[in-house]
Amino acid sequence: MQPTVHIDTEHTGARINKNIYGQFSEHLGRCIYNGIFVGKDSPIPNVNGMRSDVVAALREAKVPLLRWPGGCFADEYHWRDGIGKNRKRMVNTNWGGVVEDNSFGTHEFLELCRQIGCEPYINANVGSGDVREMAEWVEYLNSAGDSSVVRERWENGQKDPFHVKYWGVGNESWGCGGNMRPEYYADVYRRYQTYCRKYGDDKLYRIACGPSEGDWHWTEVLMKQAGKYMEGLTLHYYDVPTGDWQNSKGSATDFDEAMYYETLRRAAHMEKLISGHLAIMDRYDPDHRVQLLVDEWGCWFDVEPGTNPGFLYQQNTMRDAMVAAITLHIFQSHADRIGLCCIAQVVNVLQSMILTDGDRMLLTPTYHVFNMFKDHQDADVLESAVFADTVEGGLKQVTASASKKDGRVTVSLANLSADAPADVLIDLSGSYGYADGLVLSGKMDDHNTFDCPDRLAPKPLSLRATERGFVATLPACSVAVVTFHA
Ligand code: AHR
């Protein structure tokens, strides 16, 4: 059958929250240090210590939101260690046992967000912190009052409040964030959020630690006991192609076709997780006030040979690009309920957008997908139906999502087949005369390297108008975006 995408351009659905395209930056490996922050005195071009090349790439992709400082690191992080002149040193026991000198702290993070032009999302310490510590972090950042805490901020060079809206209360509190039971964490959450005050007009968006994958019981308990005190509940899901966390997660670059399709099948499992957790949330929140978030997602492979196992550094191939497209399409299909998502992680860790090596930087296939899809941000989702044969593993060969903004229709597509191209018919209602598009394609294990950083980059897409609609020629293993103009 010819793969066909039918799109109803007349009836718009929910707005796609741009924060679905959010990112995650943890004090882990070379994500913050070297990847983003090199310090003012570095020979690597920087502005206030932030790498200019990395910031420019993230601005170009319109990164809307950045989560920090963890991850597991968040529940060992004490924010006062990272402000002012005399910063404490600690050992990062979660990630590689390296010394953390706290030279990148709260002010540096806010400066990074300012340079990128994105919203900050701070994940506070519940596991080894206390209520006062979190309450004072909120006060330090958001209050305009003349308190001792605020005066500290003034002394550190910031007169005006930073107005940080997104606050996470602990991370993976069922695991590295304290090994809590849901009944216990629900009460802890209620207590912490009580003291996260609203300063002036700054209404906080409070995020409770949600489940790991299919831990339905966690969601049930949290919604029942604490649902009315949160704005978002956050799910974590990683795509580990072997399913074996202990021995081998599988190589990032060396895999066969069966492993390729298995990775995509596991990416598509996100749909079941989202639908399942939303169904539970509905029982306690029929008005859908609480949003489901996915603030950690992506592929998790074995680290690159010869690198620190605690640094989680992995390469990124066309397979990652397919996972990104599948996942973003699932998020967009739930645009009415999903408020924010963060791929893990932005630079040099897990499924990164960017890899760096000294002063060199490359953009991964995952980066290109995010950049190609950026017109979906804050657009209204359009209903689309895809008809296509299936590939190994049972997924449809083609996945698609459509949205509308300012009269333009954006359609993103992926051809999941590792070896068969697809002439995809795009059947749009309404009259759209002119279309242009981009395509990213390669063999499933193709990737960019520091010696050949542009092997994979978007190219113009072959499109032709027919009587039945536009036909886009998608090479095997490709991701495309088409913009239709009225
Ligand atoms: O992203 C890496 C780690 O994965 C995070 O620190 C933790 O939250 C998760 O287990």
Tab-separated table of C-alpha atoms and ligand atoms in Angstrom:
chain	number	residue	atom	x	y	z
A	1	MET	CA	0.000	0.000	0.000
A	2	GLN	CA	1.186	3.545	-0.657
A	3	PRO	CA	1.771	5.163	2.718
A	4	THR	CA	-0.801	7.917	3.061
A	5	VAL	CA	-1.296	10.663	5.622
A	6	HIS	CA	-4.734	12.297	5.715
A	7	ILE	CA	-4.799	15.646	7.494
A	8	ASP	CA	-7.824	17.693	8.428
A	9	THR	CA	-6.557	21.268	8.327
A	10	GLU	CA	-9.891	22.851	9.215
A	11	HIS	CA	-10.299	21.545	12.757
A	12	THR	CA	-7.497	22.427	15.089
A	13	GLY	CA	-6.941	20.530	18.327
A	14	ALA	CA	-4.951	21.412	21.417
A	15	ARG	CA	-1.978	23.742	21.346
A	16	ILE	CA	1.344	21.903	21.378
A	17	ASN	CA	3.120	23.259	24.427
A	18	LYS	CA	6.554	24.294	23.206
A	19	ASN	CA	7.990	22.860	26.428
A	20	ILE	CA	7.473	19.380	24.951
A	21	TYR	CA	10.753	20.226	23.191
A	22	GLY	CA	12.534	20.795	26.524
A	23	GLN	CA	16.023	19.620	27.459
A	24	PHE	CA	17.775	18.266	30.527
A	25	SER	CA	21.204	19.315	31.835
A	26	GLU	CA	22.665	17.479	34.809
A	27	HIS	CA	25.983	17.733	36.622
A	28	LEU	CA	26.946	14.479	34.993
A	29	GLY	CA	30.033	13.699	32.949
A	30	ARG	CA	30.766	16.433	30.425
A	31	CYS	CA	27.276	17.851	30.173
A	32	ILE	CA	27.717	21.049	32.182
A	33	TYR	CA	31.501	21.278	32.540
A	34	ASN	CA	33.273	21.371	29.152
A	35	GLY	CA	30.037	20.697	27.284
A	36	ILE	CA	28.302	23.936	28.167
A	37	PHE	CA	30.371	25.794	30.744
A	38	VAL	CA	34.070	26.388	30.180
A	39	GLY	CA	34.599	29.446	32.379
A	40	LYS	CA	35.385	32.994	31.363
A	41	ASP	CA	39.128	32.378	31.005
A	42	SER	CA	38.832	29.466	28.590
A	43	PRO	CA	40.416	29.755	25.114
A	44	ILE	CA	37.140	28.273	23.827
A	45	PRO	CA	34.989	31.225	22.702
A	46	ASN	CA	32.439	31.924	25.410
A	47	VAL	CA	30.176	34.560	26.877
A	48	ASN	CA	30.319	34.688	30.660
A	49	GLY	CA	31.768	31.170	30.596
A	50	MET	CA	29.107	29.590	28.350
A	51	ARG	CA	30.363	28.062	25.105
A	52	SER	CA	29.263	30.329	22.263
A	53	ASP	CA	29.012	27.462	19.738
A	54	VAL	CA	26.738	25.381	21.971
A	55	VAL	CA	24.532	28.318	22.955
A	56	ALA	CA	24.152	29.376	19.301
A	57	ALA	CA	23.078	25.855	18.289
A	58	LEU	CA	20.531	25.654	21.109
A	59	ARG	CA	19.144	29.090	20.237
A	60	GLU	CA	18.836	28.043	16.604
A	61	ALA	CA	16.770	24.988	17.619
A	62	LYS	CA	14.606	27.258	19.815
A	63	VAL	CA	15.146	25.168	22.940
A	64	PRO	CA	12.204	26.324	25.082
A	65	LEU	CA	13.120	24.990	28.530
A	66	LEU	CA	16.082	23.534	30.408
A	67	ARG	CA	15.933	21.311	33.483
A	68	TRP	CA	18.783	21.452	36.049
A	69	PRO	CA	20.753	20.364	38.189
A	70	GLY	CA	19.602	16.715	37.980
A	71	GLY	CA	18.604	13.888	37.895
A	72	CYS	CA	20.080	11.923	40.709
A	73	PHE	CA	22.508	14.774	41.301
A	74	ALA	CA	19.611	17.040	42.318
A	75	ASP	CA	19.018	15.099	45.520
A	76	GLU	CA	22.612	15.631	46.644
A	77	TYR	CA	22.871	19.221	45.499
A	78	HIS	CA	22.846	22.034	48.027
A	79	TRP	CA	22.258	25.278	46.210
A	80	ARG	CA	24.088	27.479	48.681
A	81	ASP	CA	27.299	25.608	47.788
A	82	GLY	CA	26.991	27.075	44.293
A	83	ILE	CA	26.551	30.806	44.951
A	84	GLY	CA	28.906	33.602	45.960
A	85	LYS	CA	32.689	33.709	46.024
A	86	ASN	CA	33.674	30.770	48.193
A	87	ARG	CA	32.149	27.698	46.653
A	88	LYS	CA	32.266	24.335	48.358
A	89	ARG	CA	33.857	21.323	46.756
A	90	MET	CA	32.162	17.950	46.768
A	91	VAL	CA	32.597	14.576	45.157
A	92	ASN	CA	29.920	13.678	42.640
A	93	THR	CA	29.160	10.246	44.043
A	94	ASN	CA	26.404	9.538	41.545
A	95	TRP	CA	28.416	10.206	38.431
A	96	GLY	CA	32.017	9.165	38.082
A	97	GLY	CA	33.279	10.181	41.539
A	98	VAL	CA	34.746	13.392	40.125
A	99	VAL	CA	35.272	16.593	42.071
A	100	GLU	CA	32.464	19.080	41.697
A	101	ASP	CA	33.773	22.546	42.474
A	102	ASN	CA	30.364	24.205	42.183
A	103	SER	CA	31.692	26.835	39.795
A	104	PHE	CA	28.486	26.368	37.824
A	105	GLY	CA	25.660	27.227	40.206
A	106	THR	CA	22.319	28.985	40.332
A	107	HIS	CA	23.435	32.296	38.797
A	108	GLU	CA	25.357	30.527	36.039
A	109	PHE	CA	22.327	28.369	35.221
A	110	LEU	CA	20.080	31.409	34.974
A	111	GLU	CA	22.687	33.141	32.802
A	112	LEU	CA	22.737	30.082	30.523
A	113	CYS	CA	18.950	30.168	30.190
A	114	ARG	CA	19.115	33.890	29.439
A	115	GLN	CA	21.621	33.298	26.660
A	116	ILE	CA	19.625	30.415	25.150
A	117	GLY	CA	16.365	32.333	25.566
A	118	CYS	CA	14.677	29.468	27.400
A	119	GLU	CA	12.653	28.903	30.535
A	120	PRO	CA	14.535	27.546	33.592
A	121	TYR	CA	13.212	24.445	35.344
A	122	ILE	CA	14.888	23.813	38.700
A	123	ASN	CA	14.722	20.417	40.365
A	124	ALA	CA	15.136	20.804	44.124
A	125	ASN	CA	16.715	18.449	46.620
A	126	VAL	CA	14.301	16.378	48.693
A	127	GLY	CA	16.383	13.238	49.243
A	128	SER	CA	19.183	14.822	51.287
A	129	GLY	CA	17.915	18.373	51.648
A	130	ASP	CA	15.245	19.888	53.818
A	131	VAL	CA	12.111	21.949	53.432
A	132	ARG	CA	13.793	25.163	54.471
A	133	GLU	CA	16.535	24.722	51.886
A	134	MET	CA	14.028	24.432	49.068
A	135	ALA	CA	11.800	27.192	50.425
A	136	GLU	CA	14.767	29.563	50.602
A	137	TRP	CA	15.862	28.665	47.072
A	138	VAL	CA	12.449	29.750	45.827
A	139	GLU	CA	12.663	32.902	47.941
A	140	TYR	CA	16.221	33.664	46.770
A	141	LEU	CA	15.164	33.461	43.141
A	142	ASN	CA	11.664	34.895	43.150
A	143	SER	CA	11.168	37.306	46.037
A	144	ALA	CA	11.420	41.075	45.751
A	145	GLY	CA	11.110	41.555	49.516
A	146	ASP	CA	13.880	42.927	51.699
A	147	SER	CA	14.814	39.704	53.534
A	148	SER	CA	18.261	38.396	54.424
A	149	VAL	CA	17.900	35.686	51.786
A	150	VAL	CA	17.078	38.240	49.114
A	151	ARG	CA	19.912	40.473	50.237
A	152	GLU	CA	22.258	37.570	49.542
A	153	ARG	CA	21.025	37.600	45.958
A	154	TRP	CA	21.649	41.320	45.736
A	155	GLU	CA	25.170	40.801	47.044
A	156	ASN	CA	25.678	38.223	44.318
A	157	GLY	CA	24.850	40.809	41.691
A	158	GLN	CA	21.163	40.271	40.972
A	159	LYS	CA	18.800	42.983	42.118
A	160	ASP	CA	15.618	41.804	40.395
A	161	PRO	CA	13.967	38.452	41.050
A	162	PHE	CA	14.559	35.768	38.436
A	163	HIS	CA	10.904	34.635	38.387
A	164	VAL	CA	11.541	30.894	38.142
A	165	LYS	CA	8.224	29.188	37.505
A	166	TYR	CA	9.005	25.469	37.128
A	167	TRP	CA	10.035	23.635	40.310
A	168	GLY	CA	10.583	19.916	40.695
A	169	VAL	CA	10.174	18.507	44.217
A	170	GLY	CA	12.753	15.714	44.268
A	171	ASN	CA	13.817	13.404	41.479
A	172	GLU	CA	13.141	9.686	41.186
A	173	SER	CA	12.198	9.655	44.846
A	174	TRP	CA	11.397	5.953	44.393
A	175	GLY	CA	15.110	5.350	43.622
A	176	CYS	CA	18.230	7.539	43.763
A	177	GLY	CA	16.139	10.346	45.274
A	178	GLY	CA	15.570	8.553	48.579
A	179	ASN	CA	14.139	5.081	47.877
A	180	MET	CA	10.761	6.208	49.194
A	181	ARG	CA	7.450	4.426	49.048
A	182	PRO	CA	4.737	6.364	47.199
A	183	GLU	CA	2.642	6.757	50.362
A	184	TYR	CA	5.601	8.349	52.134
A	185	TYR	CA	6.701	10.520	49.217
A	186	ALA	CA	3.147	11.803	48.736
A	187	ASP	CA	3.222	13.236	52.263
A	188	VAL	CA	6.744	14.560	51.858
A	189	TYR	CA	5.679	16.227	48.630
A	190	ARG	CA	2.686	17.851	50.316
A	191	ARG	CA	4.913	19.267	53.025
A	192	TYR	CA	7.603	20.628	50.699
A	193	GLN	CA	5.194	22.308	48.310
A	194	THR	CA	3.444	24.043	51.222
A	195	TYR	CA	6.499	26.203	51.837
A	196	CYS	CA	7.271	26.955	48.205
A	197	ARG	CA	5.701	30.375	48.346
A	198	LYS	CA	4.238	32.505	45.619
A	199	TYR	CA	6.072	35.823	45.515
A	200	GLY	CA	4.255	38.700	43.835
A	201	ASP	CA	2.517	37.430	40.734
A	202	ASP	CA	4.844	34.435	40.313
A	203	LYS	CA	2.532	31.454	40.470
A	204	LEU	CA	4.727	28.380	40.705
A	205	TYR	CA	4.317	25.302	38.554
A	206	ARG	CA	4.921	22.520	41.084
A	207	ILE	CA	6.169	19.219	39.733
A	208	ALA	CA	5.851	16.014	41.713
A	209	CYS	CA	8.072	13.016	41.108
A	210	GLY	CA	6.062	10.563	39.087
A	211	PRO	CA	6.490	6.936	38.159
A	212	SER	CA	9.203	4.976	36.502
A	213	GLU	CA	7.828	3.438	33.329
A	214	GLY	CA	4.793	1.288	34.164
A	215	ASP	CA	4.655	1.774	37.919
A	216	TRP	CA	0.910	2.397	37.883
A	217	HIS	CA	0.680	2.140	41.674
A	218	TRP	CA	2.975	5.151	42.125
A	219	THR	CA	0.725	7.296	39.935
A	220	GLU	CA	-2.390	6.037	41.700
A	221	VAL	CA	-1.074	6.918	45.167
A	222	LEU	CA	0.374	10.268	44.159
A	223	MET	CA	-2.795	11.414	42.448
A	224	LYS	CA	-4.993	10.202	45.264
A	225	GLN	CA	-2.981	11.658	48.114
A	226	ALA	CA	-1.332	14.717	46.593
A	227	GLY	CA	-2.948	15.397	43.206
A	228	LYS	CA	-4.551	18.648	44.273
A	229	TYR	CA	-1.193	20.118	45.332
A	230	MET	CA	0.634	19.747	42.031
A	231	GLU	CA	0.536	21.158	38.516
A	232	GLY	CA	2.510	18.322	36.931
A	233	LEU	CA	3.428	14.713	37.599
A	234	THR	CA	6.535	13.554	35.813
A	235	LEU	CA	7.203	10.173	34.247
A	236	HIS	CA	10.674	8.834	33.361
A	237	TYR	CA	11.222	6.343	30.559
A	238	TYR	CA	14.451	5.288	28.878
A	239	ASP	CA	14.734	3.172	25.751
A	240	VAL	CA	17.266	0.413	26.526
A	241	PRO	CA	17.248	-1.785	23.421
A	242	THR	CA	18.398	-5.011	25.106
A	243	GLY	CA	16.178	-4.405	28.119
A	244	ASP	CA	19.181	-5.447	30.216
A	245	TRP	CA	20.284	-2.621	32.516
A	246	GLN	CA	22.877	-4.710	34.340
A	247	ASN	CA	25.029	-6.428	31.743
A	248	SER	CA	24.712	-4.727	28.390
A	249	LYS	CA	22.302	-2.098	27.175
A	250	GLY	CA	23.670	-2.471	23.646
A	251	SER	CA	26.097	-0.410	21.621
A	252	ALA	CA	25.139	3.044	20.372
A	253	THR	CA	26.653	2.435	16.935
A	254	ASP	CA	27.160	-1.303	16.468
A	255	PHE	CA	23.777	-3.022	16.107
A	256	ASP	CA	21.893	-5.128	13.586
A	257	GLU	CA	18.492	-4.626	12.020
A	258	ALA	CA	16.693	-6.683	14.639
A	259	MET	CA	18.121	-4.455	17.366
A	260	TYR	CA	17.216	-1.360	15.328
A	261	TYR	CA	13.561	-2.355	15.113
A	262	GLU	CA	13.515	-3.412	18.753
A	263	THR	CA	14.769	0.049	19.741
A	264	LEU	CA	11.985	1.686	17.733
A	265	ARG	CA	9.412	-0.681	19.197
A	266	ARG	CA	10.536	0.296	22.680
A	267	ALA	CA	10.327	3.985	21.753
A	268	ALA	CA	6.726	3.470	20.613
A	269	HIS	CA	5.962	1.940	24.024
A	270	MET	CA	5.825	5.532	25.266
A	271	GLU	CA	2.271	5.637	23.893
A	272	LYS	CA	1.121	2.861	26.248
A	273	LEU	CA	2.843	4.472	29.208
A	274	ILE	CA	1.269	7.862	28.582
A	275	SER	CA	-2.222	6.463	27.952
A	276	GLY	CA	-1.994	4.201	30.995
A	277	HIS	CA	-0.846	6.892	33.409
A	278	LEU	CA	-3.367	9.415	32.031
A	279	ALA	CA	-6.181	6.920	32.572
A	280	ILE	CA	-5.207	6.661	36.244
A	281	MET	CA	-4.839	10.429	36.580
A	282	ASP	CA	-8.334	10.874	35.118
A	283	ARG	CA	-9.861	9.025	38.045
A	284	TYR	CA	-8.612	11.639	40.504
A	285	ASP	CA	-8.508	14.664	38.238
A	286	PRO	CA	-11.465	14.466	35.837
A	287	ASP	CA	-11.024	18.123	34.861
A	288	HIS	CA	-7.454	17.469	33.703
A	289	ARG	CA	-5.918	20.186	35.824
A	290	VAL	CA	-2.728	18.207	36.448
A	291	GLN	CA	-0.489	17.693	33.435
A	292	LEU	CA	1.553	14.602	32.719
A	293	LEU	CA	5.205	15.448	32.047
A	294	VAL	CA	8.067	13.295	30.786
A	295	ASP	CA	11.139	15.104	32.066
A	296	GLU	CA	13.563	12.278	31.278
A	297	TRP	CA	13.354	10.247	28.090
A	298	GLY	CA	15.653	8.970	25.378
A	299	CYS	CA	17.952	6.122	24.387
A	300	TRP	CA	20.329	4.708	26.950
A	301	PHE	CA	23.139	2.595	25.473
A	302	ASP	CA	26.491	1.326	26.732
A	303	VAL	CA	29.034	4.130	27.094
A	304	GLU	CA	31.545	4.607	24.278
A	305	PRO	CA	34.485	2.229	24.747
A	306	GLY	CA	37.310	3.795	26.756
A	307	THR	CA	35.150	6.492	28.363
A	308	ASN	CA	34.322	6.863	32.061
A	309	PRO	CA	31.345	4.539	32.741
A	310	GLY	CA	29.958	7.161	35.124
A	311	PHE	CA	29.830	9.801	32.384
A	312	LEU	CA	27.158	8.130	30.209
A	313	TYR	CA	28.737	9.380	27.002
A	314	GLN	CA	27.285	7.746	23.898
A	315	GLN	CA	27.237	8.344	20.148
A	316	ASN	CA	24.037	9.193	18.316
A	317	THR	CA	22.966	7.637	15.001
A	318	MET	CA	20.038	7.761	12.618
A	319	ARG	CA	18.413	5.230	14.943
A	320	ASP	CA	18.332	7.965	17.625
A	321	ALA	CA	16.762	10.345	15.107
A	322	MET	CA	13.982	7.820	14.489
A	323	VAL	CA	13.418	7.400	18.237
A	324	ALA	CA	13.206	11.184	18.605
A	325	ALA	CA	10.645	11.466	15.783
A	326	ILE	CA	8.503	8.599	17.102
A	327	THR	CA	8.538	10.016	20.626
A	328	LEU	CA	7.841	13.632	19.682
A	329	HIS	CA	4.920	12.459	17.528
A	330	ILE	CA	3.487	10.575	20.512
A	331	PHE	CA	3.854	13.636	22.741
A	332	GLN	CA	2.099	15.798	20.156
A	333	SER	CA	-0.768	13.341	19.865
A	334	HIS	CA	-1.368	13.995	23.591
A	335	ALA	CA	-0.902	17.760	23.326
A	336	ASP	CA	-4.017	18.335	25.437
A	337	ARG	CA	-2.441	16.623	28.472
A	338	ILE	CA	1.341	16.760	28.135
A	339	GLY	CA	2.798	20.003	29.444
A	340	LEU	CA	6.541	19.535	29.362
A	341	CYS	CA	9.153	16.951	28.373
A	342	CYS	CA	12.942	16.873	28.582
A	343	ILE	CA	15.123	14.628	26.494
A	344	ALA	CA	18.110	13.278	28.427
A	345	GLN	CA	20.458	15.039	28.052
A	346	VAL	CA	21.392	18.164	26.147
A	347	VAL	CA	25.174	17.791	25.698
A	348	ASN	CA	27.539	14.767	25.898
A	349	VAL	CA	25.230	12.563	27.999
A	350	LEU	CA	22.861	9.802	26.762
A	351	GLN	CA	20.738	10.861	23.757
A	352	SER	CA	22.359	14.234	23.291
A	353	MET	CA	21.635	17.060	20.953
A	354	ILE	CA	25.287	18.034	20.899
A	355	LEU	CA	28.645	16.306	21.411
A	356	THR	CA	31.838	18.188	22.175
A	357	ASP	CA	35.521	17.335	22.130
A	358	GLY	CA	37.747	20.149	23.413
A	359	ASP	CA	36.901	23.117	21.245
A	360	ARG	CA	35.102	20.970	18.667
A	361	MET	CA	31.362	20.479	18.565
A	362	LEU	CA	29.019	18.396	16.451
A	363	LEU	CA	25.266	18.342	16.049
A	364	THR	CA	23.740	14.893	16.370
A	365	PRO	CA	20.898	13.470	14.244
A	366	THR	CA	18.684	13.999	17.305
A	367	TYR	CA	19.535	17.715	17.224
A	368	HIS	CA	18.494	17.905	13.590
A	369	VAL	CA	15.110	16.337	14.347
A	370	PHE	CA	14.436	18.870	17.116
A	371	ASN	CA	15.528	21.701	14.850
A	372	MET	CA	13.427	20.460	11.912
A	373	PHE	CA	10.345	20.052	14.133
A	374	LYS	CA	10.573	23.465	15.824
A	375	ASP	CA	7.639	24.950	13.889
A	376	HIS	CA	5.381	22.574	15.820
A	377	GLN	CA	6.176	24.528	18.994
A	378	ASP	CA	3.097	26.428	20.176
A	379	ALA	CA	1.159	25.412	17.041
A	380	ASP	CA	-2.302	23.808	17.133
A	381	VAL	CA	-2.268	20.101	16.536
A	382	LEU	CA	-4.207	18.783	13.546
A	383	GLU	CA	-5.861	15.423	13.386
A	384	SER	CA	-4.017	13.087	11.062
A	385	ALA	CA	-4.534	9.451	10.080
A	386	VAL	CA	-1.678	7.350	8.729
A	387	PHE	CA	-2.188	4.309	6.498
A	388	ALA	CA	0.907	2.217	5.850
A	389	ASP	CA	2.208	-1.334	5.902
A	390	THR	CA	4.083	-2.478	8.958
A	391	VAL	CA	7.804	-3.052	9.401
A	392	GLU	CA	9.484	-5.735	11.505
A	393	GLY	CA	8.277	-5.430	15.078
A	394	GLY	CA	4.787	-4.382	14.015
A	395	LEU	CA	5.095	-0.600	13.788
A	396	LYS	CA	3.680	1.241	10.808
A	397	GLN	CA	6.369	2.069	8.277
A	398	VAL	CA	5.462	5.750	8.467
A	399	THR	CA	4.689	7.916	11.483
A	400	ALA	CA	3.447	11.501	11.172
A	401	SER	CA	2.191	14.525	13.073
A	402	ALA	CA	0.679	17.779	11.808
A	403	SER	CA	0.073	21.214	13.241
A	404	LYS	CA	-1.065	24.652	12.165
A	405	LYS	CA	0.249	28.080	13.084
A	406	ASP	CA	-0.227	31.460	11.409
A	407	GLY	CA	-1.990	29.817	8.456
A	408	ARG	CA	0.924	27.470	7.744
A	409	VAL	CA	0.656	23.715	8.135
A	410	THR	CA	3.676	21.751	9.345
A	411	VAL	CA	3.787	18.011	8.760
A	412	SER	CA	6.581	15.891	10.184
A	413	LEU	CA	7.145	12.342	8.978
A	414	ALA	CA	9.463	9.424	9.593
A	415	ASN	CA	10.062	6.398	7.420
A	416	LEU	CA	11.038	3.705	9.917
A	417	SER	CA	12.110	1.114	7.353
A	418	ALA	CA	15.832	0.429	7.499
A	419	ASP	CA	15.994	-0.373	3.797
A	420	ALA	CA	12.833	0.589	1.882
A	421	PRO	CA	12.116	4.130	0.666
A	422	ALA	CA	8.545	5.416	0.786
A	423	ASP	CA	6.579	7.688	-1.520
A	424	VAL	CA	4.258	9.177	1.066
A	425	LEU	CA	1.019	10.738	-0.134
A	426	ILE	CA	0.073	13.738	1.994
A	427	ASP	CA	-3.633	14.342	1.588
A	428	LEU	CA	-4.511	17.766	3.041
A	429	SER	CA	-7.974	19.237	3.237
A	430	GLY	CA	-8.153	22.870	2.084
A	431	SER	CA	-6.054	24.592	-0.542
A	432	TYR	CA	-2.371	24.778	0.129
A	433	GLY	CA	-0.528	25.714	-3.009
A	434	TYR	CA	3.087	25.742	-2.074
A	435	ALA	CA	5.168	23.398	0.015
A	436	ASP	CA	8.802	23.042	0.940
A	437	GLY	CA	10.567	20.500	3.071
A	438	LEU	CA	13.707	19.035	4.549
A	439	VAL	CA	14.807	15.462	5.035
A	440	LEU	CA	17.428	13.836	7.241
A	441	SER	CA	18.442	10.370	6.114
A	442	GLY	CA	21.195	7.808	6.273
A	443	LYS	CA	21.871	4.223	7.136
A	444	MET	CA	20.498	3.221	10.525
A	445	ASP	CA	23.935	3.358	12.190
A	446	ASP	CA	25.265	6.454	10.399
A	447	HIS	CA	26.436	9.201	12.706
A	448	ASN	CA	28.414	12.411	12.736
A	449	THR	CA	31.989	12.388	14.001
A	450	PHE	CA	34.359	15.172	14.915
A	451	ASP	CA	36.299	14.487	11.708
A	452	CYS	CA	33.133	14.401	9.644
A	453	PRO	CA	30.588	16.491	11.585
A	454	ASP	CA	28.210	17.140	8.681
A	455	ARG	CA	27.781	13.652	7.269
A	456	LEU	CA	24.187	13.758	8.467
A	457	ALA	CA	22.389	17.058	8.002
A	458	PRO	CA	18.974	17.999	6.636
A	459	LYS	CA	18.711	18.371	2.858
A	460	PRO	CA	15.865	19.599	0.624
A	461	LEU	CA	13.063	17.061	0.400
A	462	SER	CA	11.808	15.812	-2.956
A	463	LEU	CA	8.127	16.779	-3.174
A	464	ARG	CA	5.692	16.735	-6.082
A	465	ALA	CA	2.106	17.896	-6.380
A	466	THR	CA	-0.336	15.306	-7.752
A	467	GLU	CA	-4.096	15.311	-8.186
A	468	ARG	CA	-4.525	13.420	-4.921
A	469	GLY	CA	-2.114	15.516	-2.896
A	470	PHE	CA	1.586	16.067	-2.410
A	471	VAL	CA	3.931	13.099	-2.633
A	472	ALA	CA	7.063	13.231	-0.486
A	473	THR	CA	9.860	10.805	-1.323
A	474	LEU	CA	11.321	9.575	1.945
A	475	PRO	CA	14.523	7.532	1.710
A	476	ALA	CA	14.837	4.490	3.967
A	477	CYS	CA	15.492	5.459	7.585
A	478	SER	CA	14.623	9.119	7.304
A	479	VAL	CA	12.872	11.952	9.094
A	480	ALA	CA	11.260	14.785	7.145
A	481	VAL	CA	9.332	17.975	7.685
A	482	VAL	CA	7.092	19.718	5.161
A	483	THR	CA	5.624	23.184	5.442
A	484	PHE	CA	2.491	23.981	3.474
A	485	HIS	CA	1.659	27.580	2.717
A	486	ALA	CA	-1.823	28.781	1.817
B	1	AHR	O1	19.736	10.904	33.091
B	1	AHR	C1	20.547	10.094	33.868
B	1	AHR	C2	19.870	9.624	35.147
B	1	AHR	O2	18.794	8.797	34.837
B	1	AHR	C3	19.271	10.702	36.009
B	1	AHR	O3	20.187	11.294	36.847
B	1	AHR	C4	18.241	9.942	36.800
B	1	AHR	O4	17.146	10.751	37.172
B	1	AHR	C5	17.850	8.812	35.890
B	1	AHR	O5	17.865	7.602	36.533
